[in-house]
GROMACS .gro file of C-alpha atoms in nm:
model
  388
    1UNK     CA    1  -0.999  -0.237  -0.407
    2UNK     CA    2  -1.030  -0.534  -0.181
    3UNK     CA    3  -0.781  -0.592   0.095
    4UNK     CA    4  -0.517  -0.849   0.026
    5UNK     CA    5  -0.543  -1.167   0.227
    6UNK     CA    6  -0.230  -1.359   0.313
    7UNK     CA    7  -0.229  -1.729   0.236
    8UNK     CA    8  -0.140  -1.947   0.535
    9UNK     CA    9   0.128  -2.209   0.493
   10UNK     CA   10  -0.003  -2.556   0.428
   11UNK     CA   11   0.096  -2.829   0.678
   12UNK     CA   12   0.119  -3.075   0.390
   13UNK     CA   13   0.366  -2.856   0.206
   14UNK     CA   14   0.583  -2.830   0.521
   15UNK     CA   15   0.579  -3.206   0.559
   16UNK     CA   16   0.715  -3.245   0.206
   17UNK     CA   17   1.021  -3.031   0.281
   18UNK     CA   18   1.348  -3.210   0.351
   19UNK     CA   19   1.461  -3.237   0.710
   20UNK     CA   20   1.729  -2.974   0.660
   21UNK     CA   21   1.476  -2.723   0.531
   22UNK     CA   22   1.213  -2.804   0.792
   23UNK     CA   23   1.473  -2.730   1.057
   24UNK     CA   24   1.522  -2.385   0.906
   25UNK     CA   25   1.151  -2.313   0.870
   26UNK     CA   26   0.994  -2.183   1.193
   27UNK     CA   27   0.660  -2.327   1.305
   28UNK     CA   28   0.368  -2.119   1.176
   29UNK     CA   29   0.127  -2.042   1.455
   30UNK     CA   30  -0.174  -1.818   1.389
   31UNK     CA   31  -0.015  -1.541   1.590
   32UNK     CA   32   0.319  -1.565   1.413
   33UNK     CA   33   0.153  -1.544   1.072
   34UNK     CA   34  -0.009  -1.211   1.145
   35UNK     CA   35   0.271  -1.050   1.347
   36UNK     CA   36   0.592  -0.940   1.171
   37UNK     CA   37   0.920  -1.089   1.282
   38UNK     CA   38   1.106  -0.871   1.532
   39UNK     CA   39   1.392  -0.674   1.387
   40UNK     CA   40   1.747  -0.746   1.495
   41UNK     CA   41   1.850  -0.526   1.787
   42UNK     CA   42   2.090  -0.251   1.705
   43UNK     CA   43   2.397  -0.233   1.926
   44UNK     CA   44   2.431   0.073   2.142
   45UNK     CA   45   2.797   0.122   2.052
   46UNK     CA   46   2.901   0.474   1.960
   47UNK     CA   47   3.106   0.383   1.650
   48UNK     CA   48   2.859   0.227   1.404
   49UNK     CA   49   2.512   0.293   1.549
   50UNK     CA   50   2.326   0.291   1.215
   51UNK     CA   51   2.487   0.053   0.967
   52UNK     CA   52   2.569  -0.248   1.182
   53UNK     CA   53   2.251  -0.448   1.236
   54UNK     CA   54   2.430  -0.727   1.415
   55UNK     CA   55   2.774  -0.886   1.426
   56UNK     CA   56   2.841  -1.221   1.591
   57UNK     CA   57   3.115  -1.480   1.617
   58UNK     CA   58   3.035  -1.853   1.610
   59UNK     CA   59   3.231  -2.163   1.697
   60UNK     CA   60   3.096  -2.512   1.626
   61UNK     CA   61   2.756  -2.362   1.541
   62UNK     CA   62   2.721  -2.171   1.870
   63UNK     CA   63   2.742  -1.797   1.920
   64UNK     CA   64   3.039  -1.713   2.139
   65UNK     CA   65   3.052  -1.335   2.107
   66UNK     CA   66   2.854  -1.031   1.995
   67UNK     CA   67   3.101  -0.751   1.922
   68UNK     CA   68   2.968  -0.397   1.924
   69UNK     CA   69   3.193  -0.257   1.648
   70UNK     CA   70   3.365  -0.376   1.335
   71UNK     CA   71   3.704  -0.330   1.498
   72UNK     CA   72   3.604  -0.562   1.785
   73UNK     CA   73   3.474  -0.815   1.534
   74UNK     CA   74   3.804  -0.818   1.344
   75UNK     CA   75   4.006  -0.851   1.663
   76UNK     CA   76   3.800  -1.135   1.810
   77UNK     CA   77   3.795  -1.326   1.482
   78UNK     CA   78   4.176  -1.317   1.468
   79UNK     CA   79   4.186  -1.450   1.823
   80UNK     CA   80   3.962  -1.745   1.725
   81UNK     CA   81   4.104  -1.896   1.406
   82UNK     CA   82   3.846  -2.177   1.406
   83UNK     CA   83   3.551  -1.939   1.442
   84UNK     CA   84   3.316  -1.779   1.190
   85UNK     CA   85   3.204  -1.416   1.177
   86UNK     CA   86   2.856  -1.322   1.056
   87UNK     CA   87   2.828  -0.948   1.007
   88UNK     CA   88   2.503  -0.783   0.905
   89UNK     CA   89   2.506  -0.428   0.766
   90UNK     CA   90   2.225  -0.204   0.647
   91UNK     CA   91   2.317   0.075   0.405
   92UNK     CA   92   2.678   0.096   0.528
   93UNK     CA   93   2.902   0.395   0.473
   94UNK     CA   94   3.194   0.389   0.234
   95UNK     CA   95   3.442   0.387   0.525
   96UNK     CA   96   3.280   0.079   0.675
   97UNK     CA   97   3.290  -0.112   0.348
   98UNK     CA   98   3.651  -0.014   0.290
   99UNK     CA   99   3.746  -0.137   0.638
  100UNK     CA  100   3.571  -0.467   0.564
  101UNK     CA  101   3.751  -0.491   0.230
  102UNK     CA  102   4.086  -0.435   0.394
  103UNK     CA  103   4.025  -0.685   0.674
  104UNK     CA  104   3.874  -0.968   0.467
  105UNK     CA  105   4.059  -0.899   0.140
  106UNK     CA  106   3.743  -0.827  -0.059
  107UNK     CA  107   3.782  -0.754  -0.428
  108UNK     CA  108   3.746  -0.382  -0.518
  109UNK     CA  109   3.486  -0.456  -0.787
  110UNK     CA  110   3.258  -0.636  -0.542
  111UNK     CA  111   3.299  -0.356  -0.287
  112UNK     CA  112   3.212  -0.100  -0.554
  113UNK     CA  113   2.896  -0.295  -0.640
  114UNK     CA  114   2.798  -0.309  -0.275
  115UNK     CA  115   2.845   0.067  -0.243
  116UNK     CA  116   2.641   0.164  -0.546
  117UNK     CA  117   2.364  -0.097  -0.511
  118UNK     CA  118   2.104  -0.117  -0.792
  119UNK     CA  119   2.270  -0.434  -0.920
  120UNK     CA  120   2.109  -0.726  -1.097
  121UNK     CA  121   2.122  -1.066  -0.923
  122UNK     CA  122   2.454  -1.232  -0.990
  123UNK     CA  123   2.716  -1.468  -0.847
  124UNK     CA  124   3.088  -1.407  -0.884
  125UNK     CA  125   3.398  -1.565  -0.732
  126UNK     CA  126   3.699  -1.357  -0.641
  127UNK     CA  127   3.960  -1.604  -0.523
  128UNK     CA  128   3.831  -1.771  -0.207
  129UNK     CA  129   3.547  -1.519  -0.168
  130UNK     CA  130   3.203  -1.562  -0.317
  131UNK     CA  131   3.005  -1.246  -0.394
  132UNK     CA  132   2.628  -1.283  -0.437
  133UNK     CA  133   2.371  -1.017  -0.525
  134UNK     CA  134   2.006  -1.097  -0.452
  135UNK     CA  135   1.683  -0.904  -0.507
  136UNK     CA  136   1.430  -0.965  -0.232
  137UNK     CA  137   1.063  -0.877  -0.263
  138UNK     CA  138   0.767  -0.830  -0.032
  139UNK     CA  139   0.402  -0.757  -0.100
  140UNK     CA  140   0.252  -0.446   0.064
  141UNK     CA  141  -0.117  -0.501   0.132
  142UNK     CA  142  -0.227  -0.140   0.182
  143UNK     CA  143  -0.104   0.009  -0.149
  144UNK     CA  144  -0.127  -0.330  -0.325
  145UNK     CA  145   0.223  -0.311  -0.470
  146UNK     CA  146   0.550  -0.503  -0.463
  147UNK     CA  147   0.845  -0.356  -0.274
  148UNK     CA  148   1.193  -0.471  -0.377
  149UNK     CA  149   1.509  -0.476  -0.169
  150UNK     CA  150   1.868  -0.557  -0.256
  151UNK     CA  151   2.104  -0.782  -0.065
  152UNK     CA  152   2.478  -0.828  -0.115
  153UNK     CA  153   2.647  -1.129   0.045
  154UNK     CA  154   3.022  -1.185   0.083
  155UNK     CA  155   3.107  -1.545   0.171
  156UNK     CA  156   3.460  -1.647   0.268
  157UNK     CA  157   3.619  -1.935   0.447
  158UNK     CA  158   3.547  -1.795   0.793
  159UNK     CA  159   3.305  -1.508   0.742
  160UNK     CA  160   2.969  -1.406   0.601
  161UNK     CA  161   2.897  -1.038   0.539
  162UNK     CA  162   2.550  -0.921   0.438
  163UNK     CA  163   2.492  -0.570   0.304
  164UNK     CA  164   2.122  -0.488   0.286
  165UNK     CA  165   1.968  -0.206   0.081
  166UNK     CA  166   1.596  -0.189   0.156
  167UNK     CA  167   1.355  -0.333   0.410
  168UNK     CA  168   1.356  -0.688   0.270
  169UNK     CA  169   1.463  -0.952   0.348
  170UNK     CA  170   1.436  -1.009   0.723
  171UNK     CA  171   1.776  -1.163   0.795
  172UNK     CA  172   1.712  -1.159   1.169
  173UNK     CA  173   1.477  -1.453   1.121
  174UNK     CA  174   1.744  -1.640   0.923
  175UNK     CA  175   2.003  -1.582   1.195
  176UNK     CA  176   1.759  -1.688   1.465
  177UNK     CA  177   1.665  -2.011   1.290
  178UNK     CA  178   2.028  -2.097   1.219
  179UNK     CA  179   2.124  -2.038   1.581
  180UNK     CA  180   1.840  -2.268   1.689
  181UNK     CA  181   1.992  -2.547   1.475
  182UNK     CA  182   2.366  -2.542   1.559
  183UNK     CA  183   2.427  -2.866   1.367
  184UNK     CA  184   2.346  -2.670   1.051
  185UNK     CA  185   2.534  -2.357   1.147
  186UNK     CA  186   2.834  -2.580   1.217
  187UNK     CA  187   2.859  -2.645   0.841
  188UNK     CA  188   3.001  -2.296   0.802
  189UNK     CA  189   2.949  -1.991   0.578
  190UNK     CA  190   2.815  -2.200   0.289
  191UNK     CA  191   2.522  -2.315   0.502
  192UNK     CA  192   2.448  -1.952   0.596
  193UNK     CA  193   2.447  -1.854   0.229
  194UNK     CA  194   2.201  -2.129   0.141
  195UNK     CA  195   1.977  -2.030   0.432
  196UNK     CA  196   1.977  -1.670   0.304
  197UNK     CA  197   1.892  -1.792  -0.046
  198UNK     CA  198   1.606  -1.995   0.093
  199UNK     CA  199   1.475  -1.696   0.289
  200UNK     CA  200   1.479  -1.474  -0.020
  201UNK     CA  201   1.308  -1.738  -0.235
  202UNK     CA  202   1.046  -1.815   0.032
  203UNK     CA  203   0.975  -1.441   0.045
  204UNK     CA  204   0.857  -1.462  -0.315
  205UNK     CA  205   0.566  -1.692  -0.223
  206UNK     CA  206   0.338  -1.427  -0.063
  207UNK     CA  207   0.433  -1.187  -0.343
  208UNK     CA  208   0.316  -1.439  -0.604
  209UNK     CA  209  -0.008  -1.490  -0.410
  210UNK     CA  210  -0.068  -1.115  -0.387
  211UNK     CA  211   0.002  -1.058  -0.756
  212UNK     CA  212  -0.230  -1.345  -0.850
  213UNK     CA  213  -0.506  -1.175  -0.652
  214UNK     CA  214  -0.430  -0.845  -0.828
  215UNK     CA  215  -0.450  -1.010  -1.170
  216UNK     CA  216  -0.788  -1.163  -1.079
  217UNK     CA  217  -0.916  -0.823  -0.965
  218UNK     CA  218  -0.789  -0.655  -1.282
  219UNK     CA  219  -0.971  -0.909  -1.500
  220UNK     CA  220  -1.295  -0.825  -1.318
  221UNK     CA  221  -1.236  -0.451  -1.353
  222UNK     CA  222  -1.162  -0.483  -1.726
  223UNK     CA  223  -1.497  -0.644  -1.805
  224UNK     CA  224  -1.671  -0.407  -1.565
  225UNK     CA  225  -1.541  -0.112  -1.767
  226UNK     CA  226  -1.342   0.057  -1.489
  227UNK     CA  227  -1.169   0.362  -1.647
  228UNK     CA  228  -0.870   0.336  -1.407
  229UNK     CA  229  -0.787  -0.024  -1.492
  230UNK     CA  230  -0.540   0.066  -1.769
  231UNK     CA  231  -0.320   0.252  -1.523
  232UNK     CA  232  -0.330  -0.037  -1.279
  233UNK     CA  233  -0.235  -0.286  -1.553
  234UNK     CA  234   0.060  -0.069  -1.651
  235UNK     CA  235   0.185  -0.030  -1.294
  236UNK     CA  236   0.157  -0.402  -1.223
  237UNK     CA  237   0.332  -0.481  -1.551
  238UNK     CA  238   0.625  -0.264  -1.444
  239UNK     CA  239   0.643  -0.450  -1.114
  240UNK     CA  240   0.644  -0.782  -1.300
  241UNK     CA  241   0.938  -0.662  -1.509
  242UNK     CA  242   1.127  -0.593  -1.185
  243UNK     CA  243   1.015  -0.928  -1.047
  244UNK     CA  244   1.148  -1.102  -1.358
  245UNK     CA  245   1.482  -0.928  -1.314
  246UNK     CA  246   1.492  -1.053  -0.956
  247UNK     CA  247   1.397  -1.417  -1.018
  248UNK     CA  248   1.519  -1.512  -1.366
  249UNK     CA  249   1.896  -1.471  -1.298
  250UNK     CA  250   1.859  -1.677  -0.980
  251UNK     CA  251   1.794  -1.991  -1.183
  252UNK     CA  252   2.134  -1.967  -1.352
  253UNK     CA  253   2.303  -1.867  -1.026
  254UNK     CA  254   2.177  -2.172  -0.839
  255UNK     CA  255   2.271  -2.403  -1.123
  256UNK     CA  256   2.617  -2.247  -1.113
  257UNK     CA  257   2.642  -2.327  -0.741
  258UNK     CA  258   2.525  -2.682  -0.804
  259UNK     CA  259   2.786  -2.724  -1.076
  260UNK     CA  260   3.057  -2.655  -0.817
  261UNK     CA  261   2.941  -2.918  -0.565
  262UNK     CA  262   3.216  -3.165  -0.649
  263UNK     CA  263   3.489  -2.905  -0.688
  264UNK     CA  264   3.426  -2.737  -0.352
  265UNK     CA  265   3.320  -3.047  -0.156
  266UNK     CA  266   2.973  -2.926  -0.064
  267UNK     CA  267   2.797  -3.124   0.207
  268UNK     CA  268   2.545  -3.373   0.064
  269UNK     CA  269   2.259  -3.240   0.274
  270UNK     CA  270   2.335  -2.888   0.155
  271UNK     CA  271   2.333  -3.017  -0.203
  272UNK     CA  272   1.982  -3.158  -0.161
  273UNK     CA  273   1.876  -2.838   0.008
  274UNK     CA  274   2.007  -2.617  -0.273
  275UNK     CA  275   1.835  -2.832  -0.537
  276UNK     CA  276   1.508  -2.779  -0.350
  277UNK     CA  277   1.566  -2.403  -0.349
  278UNK     CA  278   1.643  -2.415  -0.722
  279UNK     CA  279   1.313  -2.594  -0.786
  280UNK     CA  280   1.125  -2.321  -0.599
  281UNK     CA  281   1.306  -2.048  -0.793
  282UNK     CA  282   1.222  -2.213  -1.124
  283UNK     CA  283   0.857  -2.242  -1.024
  284UNK     CA  284   0.844  -1.878  -0.914
  285UNK     CA  285   1.015  -1.760  -1.233
  286UNK     CA  286   0.760  -1.949  -1.443
  287UNK     CA  287   0.474  -1.796  -1.246
  288UNK     CA  288   0.616  -1.446  -1.296
  289UNK     CA  289   0.652  -1.508  -1.670
  290UNK     CA  290   0.290  -1.623  -1.673
  291UNK     CA  291   0.177  -1.309  -1.490
  292UNK     CA  292   0.349  -1.084  -1.741
  293UNK     CA  293   0.197  -1.268  -2.035
  294UNK     CA  294  -0.145  -1.258  -1.868
  295UNK     CA  295  -0.114  -0.883  -1.812
  296UNK     CA  296  -0.018  -0.836  -2.178
  297UNK     CA  297  -0.326  -1.031  -2.286
  298UNK     CA  298  -0.548  -0.840  -2.042
  299UNK     CA  299  -0.414  -0.509  -2.174
  300UNK     CA  300  -0.497  -0.621  -2.530
  301UNK     CA  301  -0.848  -0.723  -2.427
  302UNK     CA  302  -0.895  -0.394  -2.242
  303UNK     CA  303  -0.784  -0.198  -2.549
  304UNK     CA  304  -1.030  -0.396  -2.762
  305UNK     CA  305  -1.314  -0.331  -2.519
  306UNK     CA  306  -1.231   0.038  -2.501
  307UNK     CA  307  -1.227   0.057  -2.881
  308UNK     CA  308  -1.562  -0.119  -2.901
  309UNK     CA  309  -1.707   0.120  -2.645
  310UNK     CA  310  -1.574   0.420  -2.837
  311UNK     CA  311  -1.717   0.280  -3.162
  312UNK     CA  312  -2.054   0.233  -2.995
  313UNK     CA  313  -2.045   0.590  -2.868
  314UNK     CA  314  -1.950   0.721  -3.213
  315UNK     CA  315  -2.230   0.515  -3.368
  316UNK     CA  316  -2.478   0.657  -3.120
  317UNK     CA  317  -2.357   1.011  -3.195
  318UNK     CA  318  -2.388   0.945  -3.568
  319UNK     CA  319  -2.740   0.810  -3.527
  320UNK     CA  320  -2.835   1.108  -3.315
  321UNK     CA  321  -2.690   1.341  -3.580
  322UNK     CA  322  -2.881   1.161  -3.854
  323UNK     CA  323  -3.207   1.190  -3.663
  324UNK     CA  324  -3.137   1.556  -3.601
  325UNK     CA  325  -3.078   1.612  -3.972
  326UNK     CA  326  -3.408   1.444  -4.055
  327UNK     CA  327  -3.589   1.673  -3.817
  328UNK     CA  328  -3.416   1.976  -3.967
  329UNK     CA  329  -3.526   1.864  -4.316
  330UNK     CA  330  -3.888   1.842  -4.203
  331UNK     CA  331  -3.878   2.181  -4.038
  332UNK     CA  332  -3.712   2.340  -4.342
  333UNK     CA  333  -3.965   2.179  -4.579
  334UNK     CA  334  -4.266   2.306  -4.386
  335UNK     CA  335  -4.104   2.647  -4.352
  336UNK     CA  336  -4.064   2.667  -4.733
  337UNK     CA  337  -4.424   2.550  -4.789
  338UNK     CA  338  -4.562   2.808  -4.549
  339UNK     CA  339  -4.342   3.079  -4.698
  340UNK     CA  340  -4.520   3.058  -5.038
  341UNK     CA  341  -4.869   3.180  -4.927
  342UNK     CA  342  -4.701   3.432  -4.700
  343UNK     CA  343  -4.515   3.575  -5.001
  344UNK     CA  344  -4.829   3.594  -5.218
  345UNK     CA  345  -5.036   3.742  -4.938
  346UNK     CA  346  -4.762   3.999  -4.866
  347UNK     CA  347  -4.745   4.112  -5.227
  348UNK     CA  348  -5.120   4.154  -5.267
  349UNK     CA  349  -5.151   4.309  -4.929
  350UNK     CA  350  -4.951   4.620  -5.021
  351UNK     CA  351  -5.275   4.796  -5.140
  352UNK     CA  352  -5.121   4.997  -5.422
  353UNK     CA  353  -5.387   5.173  -5.637
  354UNK     CA  354  -5.230   5.073  -5.966
  355UNK     CA  355  -5.193   4.699  -5.915
  356UNK     CA  356  -5.369   4.531  -6.213
  357UNK     CA  357  -5.514   4.243  -6.010
  358UNK     CA  358  -5.633   4.463  -5.725
  359UNK     CA  359  -5.966   4.554  -5.889
  360UNK     CA  360  -5.999   4.233  -6.084
  361UNK     CA  361  -6.307   4.026  -6.009
  362UNK     CA  362  -6.112   3.701  -6.010
  363UNK     CA  363  -5.816   3.849  -5.818
  364UNK     CA  364  -5.897   3.686  -5.484
  365UNK     CA  365  -5.965   3.337  -5.629
  366UNK     CA  366  -5.648   3.372  -5.836
  367UNK     CA  367  -5.440   3.449  -5.528
  368UNK     CA  368  -5.588   3.155  -5.337
  369UNK     CA  369  -5.530   2.916  -5.628
  370UNK     CA  370  -5.174   3.046  -5.670
  371UNK     CA  371  -5.101   2.981  -5.301
  372UNK     CA  372  -5.246   2.631  -5.322
  373UNK     CA  373  -5.054   2.545  -5.639
  374UNK     CA  374  -4.720   2.665  -5.499
  375UNK     CA  375  -4.772   2.487  -5.164
  376UNK     CA  376  -4.882   2.164  -5.332
  377UNK     CA  377  -4.587   2.174  -5.570
  378UNK     CA  378  -4.339   2.223  -5.286
  379UNK     CA  379  -4.503   1.945  -5.085
  380UNK     CA  380  -4.476   1.701  -5.375
  381UNK     CA  381  -4.112   1.794  -5.435
  382UNK     CA  382  -4.012   1.751  -5.066
  383UNK     CA  383  -4.211   1.431  -5.039
  384UNK     CA  384  -4.028   1.276  -5.331
  385UNK     CA  385  -3.697   1.365  -5.171
  386UNK     CA  386  -3.809   1.204  -4.844
  387UNK     CA  387  -3.784   1.530  -4.658
  388UNK     CA  388  -4.142   1.486  -4.538
   0.00000   0.00000   0.00000
């Protein structure tokens, strides 16, 4: 299989993005395209060394504190009523989620979903808290497969909590870009949520490109008669089912957010930004639907080609069997013809004294004529039956 090649971002496509989105999108240098984004540093605190990726407090779009533990984050947020907490967790423990639920008054159902993971994308409101489940995706070049991650986001009036299950998405890049544009971060938790949505949706672009390359390769392998192509089609079809489950609900979720613009007083720039994200989600969902239909058609074509190949092999075996039968007929016919003179010669070769024809003058000519008549008769019979 050929190695997957990443598609570089087009400068024209970046120029078409709105100003708000261009501010969130980092410049793509050749080095940054090939090198992965650095992971968020883990705090060295002794309390939550594994789950807490990063916790920070912001005021007016500027980071003012980086607490090392959840307890410090709660305390400092209470001391700064006009601040915003952004807490990032990766596979948190039940105790950590329960402490978050108690501090920020999270609904038990949303906390239960965050604990169990394996949820479908959805958006639910519990009072003043918005709970969002997202499915991120990334394309792995080496095994040529799609890896899915799950992200849970709690959005309140003064906090954003992200609970990540899996390697994707890279929220450190989202946090870094938001901190580089404080005028956007100043808009509050809603702006952070939209930035996370944009990061997840933008992560679908290289996945779509990788899957398109896989589909093109599969089409070539099908007509080349590769025996392993059926397995590859099946595996990619399963990934497209997961991809559909990740992208299709997002369309309804984003339209639900847009429907609440007037009710919740969403900033106009954020409204334009979310509409742009919704357009990208719709486009991605349509591409995924197209991939699944294409794989279904390819699987049908492959089954037809395999059937044709099997029919050709069966026809060749039948022809070979027919030819073999014809040869057996010829051999059997000549064996029967040659058996007749052998039988006559064997009988008259027994040399018994009292055989009537043994001392007959015409005995030898009679035996020769008898052999000739029997052989000729058998030859004519086999010839008429097309055995000879």
